[in-house]
Coordinates of C-alpha atoms and ligand atoms in Angstrom, one line a residue:
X292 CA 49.5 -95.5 -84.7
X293 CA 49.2 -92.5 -82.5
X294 CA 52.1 -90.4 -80.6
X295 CA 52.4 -88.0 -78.3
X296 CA 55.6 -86.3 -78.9
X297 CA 56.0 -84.2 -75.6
X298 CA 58.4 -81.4 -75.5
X299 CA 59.6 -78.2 -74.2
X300 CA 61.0 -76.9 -77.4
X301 CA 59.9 -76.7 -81.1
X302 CA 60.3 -74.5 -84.1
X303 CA 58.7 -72.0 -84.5
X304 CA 57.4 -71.6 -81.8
X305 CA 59.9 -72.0 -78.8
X306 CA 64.0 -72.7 -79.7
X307 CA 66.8 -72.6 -77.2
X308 CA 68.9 -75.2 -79.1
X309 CA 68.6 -78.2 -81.5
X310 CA 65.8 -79.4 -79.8
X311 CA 63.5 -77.7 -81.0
X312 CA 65.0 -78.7 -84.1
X313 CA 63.8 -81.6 -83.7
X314 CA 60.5 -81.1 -82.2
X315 CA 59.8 -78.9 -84.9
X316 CA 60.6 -81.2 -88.1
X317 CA 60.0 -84.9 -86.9
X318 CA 56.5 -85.0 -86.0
X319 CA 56.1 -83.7 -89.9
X320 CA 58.0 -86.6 -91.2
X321 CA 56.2 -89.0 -88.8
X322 CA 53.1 -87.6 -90.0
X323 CA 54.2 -87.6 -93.9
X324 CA 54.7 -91.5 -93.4
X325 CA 51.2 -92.3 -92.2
X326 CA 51.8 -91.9 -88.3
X327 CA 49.5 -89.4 -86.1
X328 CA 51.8 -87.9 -84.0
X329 CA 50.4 -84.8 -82.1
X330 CA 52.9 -82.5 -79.7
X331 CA 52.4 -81.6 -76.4
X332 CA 54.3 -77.7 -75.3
X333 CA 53.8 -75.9 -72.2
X334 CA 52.1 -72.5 -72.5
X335 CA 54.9 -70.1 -73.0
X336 CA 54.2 -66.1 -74.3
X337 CA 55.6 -67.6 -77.2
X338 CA 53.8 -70.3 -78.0
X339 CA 50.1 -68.9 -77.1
X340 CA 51.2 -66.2 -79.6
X341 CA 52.4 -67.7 -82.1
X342 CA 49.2 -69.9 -83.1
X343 CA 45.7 -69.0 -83.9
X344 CA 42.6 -70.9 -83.5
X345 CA 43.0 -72.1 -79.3
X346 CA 40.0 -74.2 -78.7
X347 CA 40.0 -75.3 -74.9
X348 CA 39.8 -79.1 -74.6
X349 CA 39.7 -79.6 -71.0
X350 CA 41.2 -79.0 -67.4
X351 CA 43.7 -80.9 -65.8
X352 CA 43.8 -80.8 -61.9
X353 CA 45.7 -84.1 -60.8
X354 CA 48.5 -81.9 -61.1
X355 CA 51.5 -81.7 -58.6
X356 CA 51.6 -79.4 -56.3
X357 CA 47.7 -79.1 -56.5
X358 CA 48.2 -77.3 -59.7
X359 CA 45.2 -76.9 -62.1
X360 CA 46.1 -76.5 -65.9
X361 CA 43.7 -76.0 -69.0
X362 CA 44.9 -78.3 -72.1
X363 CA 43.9 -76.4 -75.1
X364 CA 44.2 -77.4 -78.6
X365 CA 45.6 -76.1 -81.7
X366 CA 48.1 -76.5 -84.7
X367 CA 51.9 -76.3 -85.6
X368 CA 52.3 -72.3 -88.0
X369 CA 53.4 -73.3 -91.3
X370 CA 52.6 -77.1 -91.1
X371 CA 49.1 -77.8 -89.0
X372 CA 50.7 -80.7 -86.8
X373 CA 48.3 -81.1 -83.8
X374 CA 49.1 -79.6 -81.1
X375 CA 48.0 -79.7 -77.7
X376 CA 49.1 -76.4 -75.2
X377 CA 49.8 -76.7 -71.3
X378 CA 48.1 -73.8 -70.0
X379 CA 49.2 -73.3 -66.5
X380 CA 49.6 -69.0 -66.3
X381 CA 51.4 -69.2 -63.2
X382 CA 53.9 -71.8 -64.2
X383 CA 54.7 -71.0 -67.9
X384 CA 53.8 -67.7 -68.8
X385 CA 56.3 -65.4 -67.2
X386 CA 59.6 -63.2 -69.0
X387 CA 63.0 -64.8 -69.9
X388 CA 63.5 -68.1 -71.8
X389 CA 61.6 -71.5 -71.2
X390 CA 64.3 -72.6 -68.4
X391 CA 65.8 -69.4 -67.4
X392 CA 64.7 -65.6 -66.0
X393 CA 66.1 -62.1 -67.7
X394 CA 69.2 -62.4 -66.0
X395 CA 69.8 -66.0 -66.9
X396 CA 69.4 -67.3 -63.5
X397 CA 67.1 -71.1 -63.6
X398 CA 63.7 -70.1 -62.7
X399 CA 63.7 -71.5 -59.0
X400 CA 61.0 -73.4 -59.6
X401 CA 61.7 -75.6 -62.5
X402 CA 60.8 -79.1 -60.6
X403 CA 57.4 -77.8 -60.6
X404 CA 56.8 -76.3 -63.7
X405 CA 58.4 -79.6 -65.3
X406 CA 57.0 -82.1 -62.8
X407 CA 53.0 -80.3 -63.8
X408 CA 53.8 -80.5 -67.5
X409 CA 55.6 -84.2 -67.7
X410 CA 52.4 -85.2 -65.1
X411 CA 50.2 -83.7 -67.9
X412 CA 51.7 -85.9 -71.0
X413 CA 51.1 -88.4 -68.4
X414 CA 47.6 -88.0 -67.6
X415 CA 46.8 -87.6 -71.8
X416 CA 48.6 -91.2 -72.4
X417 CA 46.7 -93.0 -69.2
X418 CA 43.8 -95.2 -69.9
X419 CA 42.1 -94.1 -66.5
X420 CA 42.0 -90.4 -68.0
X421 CA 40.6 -91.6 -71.7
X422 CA 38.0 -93.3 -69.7
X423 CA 36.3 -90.1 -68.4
X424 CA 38.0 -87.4 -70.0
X425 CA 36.7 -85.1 -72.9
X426 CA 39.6 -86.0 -75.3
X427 CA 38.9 -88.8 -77.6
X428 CA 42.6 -88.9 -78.7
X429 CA 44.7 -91.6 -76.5
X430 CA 48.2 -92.1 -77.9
X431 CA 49.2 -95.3 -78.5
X432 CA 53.0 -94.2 -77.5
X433 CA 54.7 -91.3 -75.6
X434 CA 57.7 -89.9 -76.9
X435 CA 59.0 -88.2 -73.9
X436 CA 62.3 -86.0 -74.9
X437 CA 65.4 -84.3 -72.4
X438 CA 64.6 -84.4 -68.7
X439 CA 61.7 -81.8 -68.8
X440 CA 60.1 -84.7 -69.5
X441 CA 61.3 -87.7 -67.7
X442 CA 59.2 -87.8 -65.3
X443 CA 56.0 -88.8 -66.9
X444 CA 57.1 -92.5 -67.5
X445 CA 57.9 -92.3 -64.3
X446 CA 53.9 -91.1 -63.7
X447 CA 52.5 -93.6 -65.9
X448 CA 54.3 -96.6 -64.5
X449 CA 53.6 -95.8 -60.8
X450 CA 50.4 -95.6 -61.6
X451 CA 50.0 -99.3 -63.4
X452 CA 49.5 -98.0 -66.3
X453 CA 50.7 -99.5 -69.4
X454 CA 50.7 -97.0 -72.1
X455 CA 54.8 -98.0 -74.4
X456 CA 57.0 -94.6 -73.8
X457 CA 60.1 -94.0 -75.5
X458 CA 62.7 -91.3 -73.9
X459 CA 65.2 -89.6 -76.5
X460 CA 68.5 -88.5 -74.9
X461 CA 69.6 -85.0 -76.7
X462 CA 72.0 -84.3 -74.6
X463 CA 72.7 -86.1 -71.3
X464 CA 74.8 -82.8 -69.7
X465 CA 71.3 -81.7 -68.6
X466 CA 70.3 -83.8 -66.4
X467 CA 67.2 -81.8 -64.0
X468 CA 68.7 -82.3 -60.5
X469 CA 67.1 -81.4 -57.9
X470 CA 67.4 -81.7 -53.7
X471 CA 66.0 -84.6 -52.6
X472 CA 63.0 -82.5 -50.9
X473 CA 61.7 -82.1 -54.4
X474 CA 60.4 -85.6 -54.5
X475 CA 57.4 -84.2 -52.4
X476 CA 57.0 -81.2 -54.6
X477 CA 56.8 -83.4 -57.7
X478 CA 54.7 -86.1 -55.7
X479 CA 56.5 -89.7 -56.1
X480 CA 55.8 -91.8 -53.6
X481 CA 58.7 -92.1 -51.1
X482 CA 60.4 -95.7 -52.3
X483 CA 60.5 -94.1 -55.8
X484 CA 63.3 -92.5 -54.5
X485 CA 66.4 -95.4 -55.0
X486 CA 68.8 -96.4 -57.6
X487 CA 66.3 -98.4 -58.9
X488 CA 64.2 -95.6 -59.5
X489 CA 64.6 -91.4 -59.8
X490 CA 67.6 -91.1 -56.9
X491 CA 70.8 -90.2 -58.5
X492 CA 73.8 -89.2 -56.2
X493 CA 71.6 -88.1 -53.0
X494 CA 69.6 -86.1 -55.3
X495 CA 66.4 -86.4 -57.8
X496 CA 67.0 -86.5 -61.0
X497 CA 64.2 -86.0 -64.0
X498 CA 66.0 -87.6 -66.4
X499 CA 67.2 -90.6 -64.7
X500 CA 63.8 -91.7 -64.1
X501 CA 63.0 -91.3 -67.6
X502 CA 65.9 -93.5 -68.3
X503 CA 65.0 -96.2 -65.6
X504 CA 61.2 -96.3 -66.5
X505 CA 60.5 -95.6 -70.4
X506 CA 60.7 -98.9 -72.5
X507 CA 63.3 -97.8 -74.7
X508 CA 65.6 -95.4 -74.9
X509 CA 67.2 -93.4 -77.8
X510 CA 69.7 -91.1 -78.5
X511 CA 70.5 -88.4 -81.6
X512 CA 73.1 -90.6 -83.3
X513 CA 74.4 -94.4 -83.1
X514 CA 78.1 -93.1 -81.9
X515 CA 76.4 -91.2 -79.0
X516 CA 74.5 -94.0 -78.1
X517 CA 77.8 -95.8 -77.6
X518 CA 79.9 -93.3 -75.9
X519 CA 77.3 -92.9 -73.2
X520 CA 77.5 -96.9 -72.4
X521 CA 81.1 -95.3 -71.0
X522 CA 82.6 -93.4 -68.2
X523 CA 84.2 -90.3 -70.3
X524 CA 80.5 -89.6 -71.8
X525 CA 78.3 -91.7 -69.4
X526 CA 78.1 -88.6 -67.1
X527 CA 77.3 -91.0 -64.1
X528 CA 74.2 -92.8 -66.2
X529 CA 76.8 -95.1 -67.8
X530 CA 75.8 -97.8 -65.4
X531 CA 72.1 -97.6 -66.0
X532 CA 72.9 -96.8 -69.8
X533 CA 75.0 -100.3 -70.0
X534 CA 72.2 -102.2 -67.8
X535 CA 69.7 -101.7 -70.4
X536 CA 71.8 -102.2 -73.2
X537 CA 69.6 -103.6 -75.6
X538 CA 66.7 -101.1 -74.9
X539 CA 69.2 -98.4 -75.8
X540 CA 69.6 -97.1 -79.7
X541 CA 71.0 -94.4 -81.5
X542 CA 68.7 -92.8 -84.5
X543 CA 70.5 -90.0 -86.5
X544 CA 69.0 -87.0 -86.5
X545 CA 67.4 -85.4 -89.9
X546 CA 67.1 -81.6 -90.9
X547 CA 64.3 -79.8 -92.2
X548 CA 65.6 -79.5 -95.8
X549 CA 62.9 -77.4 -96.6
X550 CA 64.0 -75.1 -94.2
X551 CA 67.7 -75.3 -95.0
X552 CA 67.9 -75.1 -98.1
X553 CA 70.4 -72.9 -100.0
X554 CA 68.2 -72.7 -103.6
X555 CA 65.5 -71.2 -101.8
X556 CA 66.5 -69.7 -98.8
X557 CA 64.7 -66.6 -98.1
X558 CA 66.9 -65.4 -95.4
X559 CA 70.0 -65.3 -98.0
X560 CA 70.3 -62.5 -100.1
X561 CA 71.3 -65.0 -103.0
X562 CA 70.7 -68.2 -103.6
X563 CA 72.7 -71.2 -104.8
X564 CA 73.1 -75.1 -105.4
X565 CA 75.6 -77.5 -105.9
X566 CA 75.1 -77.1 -109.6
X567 CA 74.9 -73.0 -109.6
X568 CA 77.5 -72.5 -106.8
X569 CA 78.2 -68.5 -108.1
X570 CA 75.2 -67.3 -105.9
X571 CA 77.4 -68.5 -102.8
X572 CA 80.5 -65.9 -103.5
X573 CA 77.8 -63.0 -103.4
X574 CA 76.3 -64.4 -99.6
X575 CA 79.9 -64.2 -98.8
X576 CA 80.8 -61.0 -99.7
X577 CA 77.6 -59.6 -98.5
X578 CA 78.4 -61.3 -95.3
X579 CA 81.6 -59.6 -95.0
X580 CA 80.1 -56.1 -95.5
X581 CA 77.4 -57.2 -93.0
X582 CA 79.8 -58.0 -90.0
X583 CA 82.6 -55.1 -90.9
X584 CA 84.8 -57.7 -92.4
X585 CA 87.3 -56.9 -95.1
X586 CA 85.4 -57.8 -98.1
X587 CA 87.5 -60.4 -99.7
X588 CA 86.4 -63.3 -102.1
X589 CA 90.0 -65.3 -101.3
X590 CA 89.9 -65.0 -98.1
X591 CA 88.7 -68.4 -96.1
X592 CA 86.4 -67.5 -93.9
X593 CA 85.4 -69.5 -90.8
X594 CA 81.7 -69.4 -89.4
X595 CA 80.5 -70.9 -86.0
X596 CA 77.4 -70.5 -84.6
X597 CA 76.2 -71.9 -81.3
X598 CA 75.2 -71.9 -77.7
X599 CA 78.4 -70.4 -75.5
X600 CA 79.1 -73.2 -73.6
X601 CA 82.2 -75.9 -72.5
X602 CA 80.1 -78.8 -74.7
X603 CA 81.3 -76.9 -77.6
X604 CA 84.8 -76.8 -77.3
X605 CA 85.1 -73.1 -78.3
X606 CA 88.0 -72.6 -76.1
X607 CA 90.0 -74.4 -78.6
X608 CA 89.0 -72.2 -81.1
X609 CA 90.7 -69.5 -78.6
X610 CA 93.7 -71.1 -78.6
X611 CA 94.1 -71.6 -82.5
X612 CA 92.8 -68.1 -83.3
X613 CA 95.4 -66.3 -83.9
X614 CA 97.0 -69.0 -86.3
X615 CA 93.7 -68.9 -88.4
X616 CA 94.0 -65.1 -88.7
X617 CA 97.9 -65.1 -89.2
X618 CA 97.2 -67.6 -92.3
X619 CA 94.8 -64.7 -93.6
X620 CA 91.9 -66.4 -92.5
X621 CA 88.6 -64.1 -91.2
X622 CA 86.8 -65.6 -88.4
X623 CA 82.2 -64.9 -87.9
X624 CA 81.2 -65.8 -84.7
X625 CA 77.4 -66.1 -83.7
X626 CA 76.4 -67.2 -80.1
X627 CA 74.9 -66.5 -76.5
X628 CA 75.6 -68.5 -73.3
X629 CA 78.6 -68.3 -70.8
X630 CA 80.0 -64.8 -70.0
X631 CA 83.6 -65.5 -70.3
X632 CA 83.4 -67.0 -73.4
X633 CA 81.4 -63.8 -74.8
X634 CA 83.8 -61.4 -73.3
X635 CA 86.8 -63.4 -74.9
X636 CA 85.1 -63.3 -78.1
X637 CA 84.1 -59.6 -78.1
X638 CA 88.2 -58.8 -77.1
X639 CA 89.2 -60.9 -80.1
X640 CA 86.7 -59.0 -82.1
X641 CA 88.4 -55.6 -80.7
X642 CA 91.7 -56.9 -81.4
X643 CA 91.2 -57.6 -85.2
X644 CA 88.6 -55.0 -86.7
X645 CA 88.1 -56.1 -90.2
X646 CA 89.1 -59.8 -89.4
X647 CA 87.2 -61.1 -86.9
X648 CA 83.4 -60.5 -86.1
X649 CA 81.8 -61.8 -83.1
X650 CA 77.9 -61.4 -82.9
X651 CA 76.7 -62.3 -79.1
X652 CA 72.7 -63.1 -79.2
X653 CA 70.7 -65.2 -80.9
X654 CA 69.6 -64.7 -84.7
X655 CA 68.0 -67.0 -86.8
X656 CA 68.3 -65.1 -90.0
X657 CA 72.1 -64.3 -89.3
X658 CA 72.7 -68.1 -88.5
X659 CA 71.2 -68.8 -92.2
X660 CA 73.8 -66.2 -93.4
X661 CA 76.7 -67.3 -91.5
X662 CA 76.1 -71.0 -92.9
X663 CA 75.8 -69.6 -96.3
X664 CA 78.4 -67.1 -96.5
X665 CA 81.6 -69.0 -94.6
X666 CA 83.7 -71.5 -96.7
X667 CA 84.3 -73.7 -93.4
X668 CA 82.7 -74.3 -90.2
X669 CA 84.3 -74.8 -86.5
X670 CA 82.8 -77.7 -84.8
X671 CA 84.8 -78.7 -82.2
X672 CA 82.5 -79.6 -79.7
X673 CA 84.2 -82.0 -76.8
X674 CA 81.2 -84.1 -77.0
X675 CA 78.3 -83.6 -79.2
X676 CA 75.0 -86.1 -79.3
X677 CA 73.9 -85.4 -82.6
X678 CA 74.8 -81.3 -83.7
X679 CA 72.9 -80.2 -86.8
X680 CA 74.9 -77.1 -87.5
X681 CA 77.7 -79.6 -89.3
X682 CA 74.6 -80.3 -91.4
X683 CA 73.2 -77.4 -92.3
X684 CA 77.1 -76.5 -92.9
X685 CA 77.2 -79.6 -95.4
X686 CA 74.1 -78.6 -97.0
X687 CA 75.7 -74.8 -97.8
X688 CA 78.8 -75.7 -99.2
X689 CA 80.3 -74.7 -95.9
X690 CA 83.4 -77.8 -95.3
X691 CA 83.1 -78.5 -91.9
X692 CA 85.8 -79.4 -89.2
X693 CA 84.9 -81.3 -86.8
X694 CA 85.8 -83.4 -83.5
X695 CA 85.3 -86.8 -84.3
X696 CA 83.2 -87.8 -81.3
X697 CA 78.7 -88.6 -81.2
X698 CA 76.7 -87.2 -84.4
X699 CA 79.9 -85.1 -85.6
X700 CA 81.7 -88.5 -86.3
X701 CA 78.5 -89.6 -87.8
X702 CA 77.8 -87.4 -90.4
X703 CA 81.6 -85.8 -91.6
X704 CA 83.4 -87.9 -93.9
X705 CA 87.1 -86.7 -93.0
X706 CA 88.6 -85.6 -96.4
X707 CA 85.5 -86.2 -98.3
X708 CA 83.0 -84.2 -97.3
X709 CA 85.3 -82.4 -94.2
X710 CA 87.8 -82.6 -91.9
X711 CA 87.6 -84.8 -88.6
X712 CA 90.4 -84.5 -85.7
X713 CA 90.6 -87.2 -82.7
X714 CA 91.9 -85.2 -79.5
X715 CA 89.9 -81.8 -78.4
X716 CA 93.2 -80.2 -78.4
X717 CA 94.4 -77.1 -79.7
X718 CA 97.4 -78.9 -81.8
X719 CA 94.9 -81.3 -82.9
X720 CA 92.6 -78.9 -84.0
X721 CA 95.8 -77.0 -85.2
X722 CA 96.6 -79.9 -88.0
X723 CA 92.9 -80.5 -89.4
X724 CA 92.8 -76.3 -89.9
X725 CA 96.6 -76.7 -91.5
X726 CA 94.6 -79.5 -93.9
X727 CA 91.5 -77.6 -94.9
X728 CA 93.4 -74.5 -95.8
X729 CA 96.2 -76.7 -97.9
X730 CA 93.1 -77.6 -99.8
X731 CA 91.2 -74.5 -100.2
X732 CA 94.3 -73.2 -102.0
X733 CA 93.3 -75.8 -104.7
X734 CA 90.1 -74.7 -106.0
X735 CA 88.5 -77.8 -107.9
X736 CA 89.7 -79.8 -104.6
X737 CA 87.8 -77.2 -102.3
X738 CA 84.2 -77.4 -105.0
X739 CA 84.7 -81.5 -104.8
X740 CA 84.6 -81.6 -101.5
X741 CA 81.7 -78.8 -101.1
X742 CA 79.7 -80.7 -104.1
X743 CA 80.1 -83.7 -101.7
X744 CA 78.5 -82.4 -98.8
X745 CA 75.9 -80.7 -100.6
X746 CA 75.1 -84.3 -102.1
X747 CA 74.5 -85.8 -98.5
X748 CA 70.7 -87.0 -97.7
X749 CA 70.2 -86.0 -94.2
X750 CA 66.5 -85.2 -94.4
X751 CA 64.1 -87.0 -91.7
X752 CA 62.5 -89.3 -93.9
X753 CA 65.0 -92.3 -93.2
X754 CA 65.1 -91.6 -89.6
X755 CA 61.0 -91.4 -89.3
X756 CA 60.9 -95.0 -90.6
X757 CA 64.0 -96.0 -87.7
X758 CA 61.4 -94.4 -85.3
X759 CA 57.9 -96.1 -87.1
X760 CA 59.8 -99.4 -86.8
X761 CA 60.6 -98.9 -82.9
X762 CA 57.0 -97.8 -82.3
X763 CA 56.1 -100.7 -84.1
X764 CA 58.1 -103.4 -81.8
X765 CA 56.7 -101.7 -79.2
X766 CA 53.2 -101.7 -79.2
X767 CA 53.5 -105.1 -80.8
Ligands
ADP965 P1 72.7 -77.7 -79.4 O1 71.3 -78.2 -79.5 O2 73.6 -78.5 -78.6 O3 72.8 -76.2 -79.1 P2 72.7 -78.2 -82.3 O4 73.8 -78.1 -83.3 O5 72.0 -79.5 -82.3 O6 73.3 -77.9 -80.9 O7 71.6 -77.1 -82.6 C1 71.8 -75.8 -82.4 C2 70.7 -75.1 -83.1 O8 70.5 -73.8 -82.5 C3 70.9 -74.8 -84.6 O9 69.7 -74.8 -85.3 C4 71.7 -73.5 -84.6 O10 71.6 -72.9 -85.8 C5 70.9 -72.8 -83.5 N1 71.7 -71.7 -82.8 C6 72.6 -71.9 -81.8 N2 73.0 -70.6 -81.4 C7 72.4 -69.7 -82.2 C8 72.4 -68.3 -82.2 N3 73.1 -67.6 -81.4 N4 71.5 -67.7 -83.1 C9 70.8 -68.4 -83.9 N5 70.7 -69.7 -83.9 C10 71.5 -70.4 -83.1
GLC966 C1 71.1 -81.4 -78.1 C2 72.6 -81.7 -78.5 C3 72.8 -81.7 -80.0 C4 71.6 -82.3 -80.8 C5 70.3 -81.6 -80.3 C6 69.1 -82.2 -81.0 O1 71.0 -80.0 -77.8 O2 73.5 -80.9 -77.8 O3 74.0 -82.4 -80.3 O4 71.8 -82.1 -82.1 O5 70.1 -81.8 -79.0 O6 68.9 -83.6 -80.9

């Protein structure tokens, strides 16, 4: 079976978030189980940089906007997945991130660059194209993922073409709106444009017409899946989400266990295992003296790492700060993202020298220390679809506490493997923090409970066969 996994993120190459994750570990797994899945990226700096051996495969010109792209051809670093580049200079190889400009403004002309690249994963999955094109390759599925792709089932079906696409929700805040004008820009054809189609509220939105036209939908965990059938979670898709019920699951996301994996860890400056859990006191203390914290092997320590934004719920961590640090506790903070949220974790860090650090950017080395080194991890995102850093904290030994809502509910067993409170509040998270510390003070309690997350299976391979089998029904 043959898919095109199209994305604007993966690992290595191109990460703002758990996306790329994602991209970057289950194509392996897919593969490893006998499927020949093949990703589609755009042409970022990084991503023509970061592989060797471009071979040109052929030029795309049924582009919106008249735009004329060159699909080249290479392989994943470290892996050799297939991949296949979106060359379009103009569109994708400019400063900042893949969504954004230097000063974190969206680049103004994200319909576009979107619309030409989900067109392009269209075109590779359409039997007119196969017929004349160069490229032998013709997936028998496309795995379109987030709205920078939604359009191309979109593409495919307004064109009477019946290639099976699959849509995966990561995280249904982003939605790609944009003004109703747009629909020229992206070229749909005017009646497109209705709530059975790509209008949402007045506007156009990418990801609802992935959502109206793919064959199936799926999500990062089954208690996502469920949450977005409602109101609270639904963010205005709930109706469409609940129409197509039964086209709608929820497959658990994996991690890349070779990748995070505390015995061999080559960002760590020691490494450990459930078994050998010594080498885990040094990454903390060496953690401390990297972040000008009191070095301390009693103190608990509590690590968070993510994007700076409301989803996260790191305003309650605001509010319950200064209980953590009057119960001795130290506090590591690594994230970019909102301003005021960096400025109030930069003025905690100046209030508490030695007790709080707060690292704003983006490190990937740092974020393997920070999971290593902590003895809990903050999670309290107000709504999370799947979250891997809960993982990679149950994989390092580092007990998690978590909100109980999507993938954080999935995957943290309260008082097993961590703790899990019901309301994003402060008081709420207030008591699960007052239950975590009462059993750090009791050592074998505190290594049960890390053994038991370290013993956790959450690499891909169990979710790659949930995905075979759903490719499977599809094409028959
Ligand atoms: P989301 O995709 O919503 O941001 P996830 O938990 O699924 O949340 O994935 C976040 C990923 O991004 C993880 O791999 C995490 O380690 C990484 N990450 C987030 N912020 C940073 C940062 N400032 N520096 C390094 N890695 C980060
Ligand atoms: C999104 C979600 C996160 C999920 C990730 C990968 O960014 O916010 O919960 O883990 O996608 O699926």
């Amino acid at each position: 079976m043959r898919i095109l996994y199209a994305t604007s993120e993966a690992r290595p190459l191109i990460k703002t978030g758990g996306l790329a994750d994602v991209s970057g570990a289950l194509p392996v797994a897919l593969r490893a189980i006998g499927l020949d899945c093949r990703l589609l990226l755009p042409g970022y700096p990084a991503v023509l940089a970061g592989v060797d051996a471009v071979k040109p495969v052929c030029t795309l010109n049924e582009l919106p906007g008249g735009r004329v792209a060159t699909l080249l051809e290479a392989a994943m670093p470290d892996n050799g997945v297939p991949l296949y580049i979106l060359d379009a200079p103009e569109l994708f190889q400019r400063e900042g991130g893949p969504y954004q400009d230097v000063a974190g403004h969206d680049h103004p002309d994200n319909a576009l660059r979107f619309a030409v690249f989900s067109k392009a994963a269209a075109l590779l999955a359409s039997s007119e194209f196969s017929k004349n094109a160069p490229l032998a390759w013709r997936p028998d599925i496309l795995h379109c993922n987030d709205w920078q792709t939604g359009l191309a089932p979109a593409y495919l079906r307004l064109a009477g073409e019946t290639t099976a696409t699959v849509m995966t929700v990561h995280n249904l805040a982003y939605q790609g709106i944009f003004p109703p004008a747009d629909l020229i820009t992206v070229g749909l054809p005017p009646e497109s444009f209705a709530v059975e189609g790509v209008e949402y509220y007045g506007n156009l939105s990418f990801l609802k017409a992935g959502l109206y036209y793919a064959d199936r939908l799926t999500t990062v965990s089954p208690t996502y899946a469920e949450e977005i059938r409602q109101p609270a979670l639904g963010m205005g898709m709930q109706g469409l989400l609940a129409a197509r019920g039964d086209d709608l699951v929820g497959i658990l996301n994996g991690i890349d266990s070779g990748e995070w994996n505390p015995s061999s860890d080559h960002h760590l400056p020691c490494k450990f295992s459930s078994r050998a859990l010594i080498g885990k006191k040094h990454c903390k203390l060496k953690l401390q003296q990297d972040l000008n914290l009191e070095p301390s092997h009693d103190t608990p320590l509590f690590g968070i790492i993510a994007r700076l934004a409301q989803q996260k719920g790191l305003d309650l961590i605001l509010a319950v700060a200064d209980g953590i640090l009057h119960r001795g506790g130290q506090i590591a903070l690594l994230g970019t993202g909102e301003k005021a949220l960096e400025v109030a974790f930069r003025d905690l860090c100046a209030q508490h020298p030695g007790r709080v650090a707060a690292v704003i950017g983006y490190d990937e080395g740092l974020s393997h220390r920070i999971e290593a080194g902590s003895d809990l991890f903050l999670m309290p995102s107000r709504f999370e679809p799947c979250g891997l850093n809960q993982l990679y904290s149950l994989r390092y030994g580092t007990v998690p506490i978590v909100h109980a809502t999507g993938g954080l509910q999935d995957t943290v067993e309260d008082g097993v493997t961590g703790f899990v409170f019901h309301e994003p509040t402060p008081h709420a998270l207030w008591l699960a923090i007052e239950r975590a510390l009462h059993t750090y003070t009791d050592a074998k309690a505190w290594q049960r409970m890390m053994r038991a997350g370290m013993k956790r299976d959450f690499s891909w391979e169990k979710s790659a066969r949930e995905y075979e089998a759903l490719y499977q029904k599809l094409v028959g």
